[in-house]
Amino acid sequence: MKPGHLAGEDLTVVSAFEAVGQYSAGRIDDVRLLAVERHACPGAGSCGGMYTANTMSSAFEAMGMSLIYSSTMAAEDAEKADSTEQSALALVSAIRKQILPRQILTRQAFENAIAVIMAVGGSTNAVLHLLAIADAAGVPLALDDFETIRARVPVLCDLKPSGRYVATDLHQAGGIPQVMKMLLVHGCLHGEALTITGQTIAEVLANIPDTPRPDQDVIRPWNHPLYPQGHLAILRGNLATEGAVAKITGVKKPQITGPARVFESEESCLEAILAGKIQAGDVIVIRYEGPKGGPGMREMLAPTSAIIGAGLGDAVGLITDGRFSGGTYGMVVGHVAPEAAVGGTIALIHEGDSITIDAPARLLQLNISDAELEQRRSVWQPPAPQYTRGVLAKYARLVSSSSIGAVTDHD
């Protein structure tokens, strides 16, 4: 989606969510709120920043499953129609040549996708989705692989939600192929990986410049990245023995220790934020929103955007066993596993408990003794399931931990 414009500012759908928080905190009036709402989404297409849809389309371009440049084209531009025609021709050719998805979706392809997602500052949801896709494709992939690749790939693109630019700006600056070529040149991409056209990644990128154009600053030069390492970190500790996912770039204070403010649902948390009941230094806990507890692992865009809108983005932490929108940023940690619904430590937090989020140390910790934790665990009882029959009840019974992709056909 092309960005909306208001008073010289680029808007996306997240702008509308944040405006609700700004309005509730008295930072804008109803005239401004209505104006943002009316201008945020000017036409067709997926959310305008490097949010989940654009992150995943970029990932598939990186994996060779779609044609180059296709993931950052504006939905309403003529080149999208041309790309659609070219995509159909490529698909027919792949069928004739019997180039099959599992030949493209190799371990190398997934590593390429992760590298590109780190470089563009993509969504936390990419972790969940790529784990699930790899599982379906029979490719071994684990949470720690994201941490390994994060350590060697810088953030090269200054994109929303925490940056300045939108996806169409990235397209004009050279798109995903420019980012991929830089990664390839610097040894962070597997050039021999196959693509849907039958060419290798290196062959597809042969005519792309090694360096970004100097007349733009959406894509940074390799020696002047936005951040020296990737932005999606895997946190562990007694609150996430199976792991949790955090965006650690774009936050002024990557560590926080504060009192827990515990909520059993997204709605109850949002109500408290909009009522001004959250204070600087708090660590918000939203639980029973995981794969089984949701069921379905909802994204917490409304409360996280309200926090940003209220001016608390750098002053509070938030952890959840649910997901985040790709538009979320701030000191937030999601995909906490084991989730509350199966008795994970997040279910045992009491209001006011001390919690530490330490992004540089990759730590997510409930600061109570092991003895106290075990005592709480011994008396914990799972809540009654929200659904006892039908599709959602079946899903809740079958779904696995988010740490392995929340898949429903695992042994």
Steps between C-alpha positions, in 0.01 A plus 500: 500500500619849420537722805239752600607860548403752765678828573820379335502166686480154344224292659432127510231291668710499820471879511127459567560258789760730654267798460246325724763481774600863442137609525439302820811655654381849405788554259277568196142619459210331322556706185853360461381147585235512228746645250751219562225241468386647168848526348683192633399249229454677165453194280544128443789289618658353812603725789746759374800444730729200542224327690408131484354473149786692340752315717372162382478603135860620531592165655348310211684720251821424692423128489454508124129418511398826335646730236745773594353840587150349533475528879536878528291617204202719581178304448345773286794564266512372142822307563309269736281389208813444290659303783186289531523409133869414535422294810242296308751430225762399757251267666410327173870462422567354846220245451643396163849468647361339819672751728317415820468697825710255703786544253493875571415493871833362619695577813699754296178672393381536858835641607476750213152601612614554860795709385277726291245536781778610736636746243162665434384507865209264441218373720533269800232289334758388245654282772174317560410470132841383378519235773159370390584509128831322562320235702253442216786483248697255712788743547668513844471854639507615862466819701874512561564518124345847503740606774800361308410687182407815692853522635655531153242708311462877556173691472544686172156652442340793685139384481184534704387405761805629690666671202409783267405351165226282351512198268447703182804711596702179525377402154614830349838462670568161343268263683580158638740417212730784605500376858561142385792602278669677790454191718633279221809714445579490871457125540164503676291341224515161326535594134468141378142463630241425233215735403161450334648609164754217502784746553707522815478796735842619378384485137180693577702771678782518243406844367412658836761752627719390790427820692184709546450826311652802677194718433282316754528405868234231527762230444821575688850412373648185649760695697238740640204280608209613711606239760806272491298184569151375426198612697314176580652344811415175675465550877509223757479469878262356756216689329578348160683172529399416142580852379328829419538752219581870538572790269803660663576788264340841517462491879688751715511274807557134405483391867221544748422354842162594638178388666271267308162631391313180420213467250320186391408635154584764243175685564551542874851633442387751237228624735759566772736683263225724364385573856848622594565218746843406362798693634859543386711210627220241485542167324168401344416130480230383257447127534268221387533640147736226373427231239293289740385775734367742237438272336688615195763742627350843433720799425523773762500802267231695688672506843852547363390786276310656790819487707692680224219750457495572873872585487604196703681306227843539659377492859311171536559139404246251370515121480242262360455142390308645207640664188560854385403682187785575265417860585593453865818647643634592842622291794273206422556125514261251342464128428590428864520122530384287667175696488268563794239250388741210550632627831798699377663735749309793349186344656659517845575874509324699773411867480799701620763228450835629377574414135820565306518543124866526398533502122884520483525202739215317317330456838134482603479438873241485779691614806375256763670202662490155345320376810227765466466423130455129565249567777291709260531236233375230737170683562441635147188379326435551128198717423201349327550501120321776314371248246403139568370405155560592139801613302656723767472228764671255264767756420572563869539127563735448205715811484864488607717757674577825322867410545463245220257698286161431662440218253206263538645175364802449724554170678 
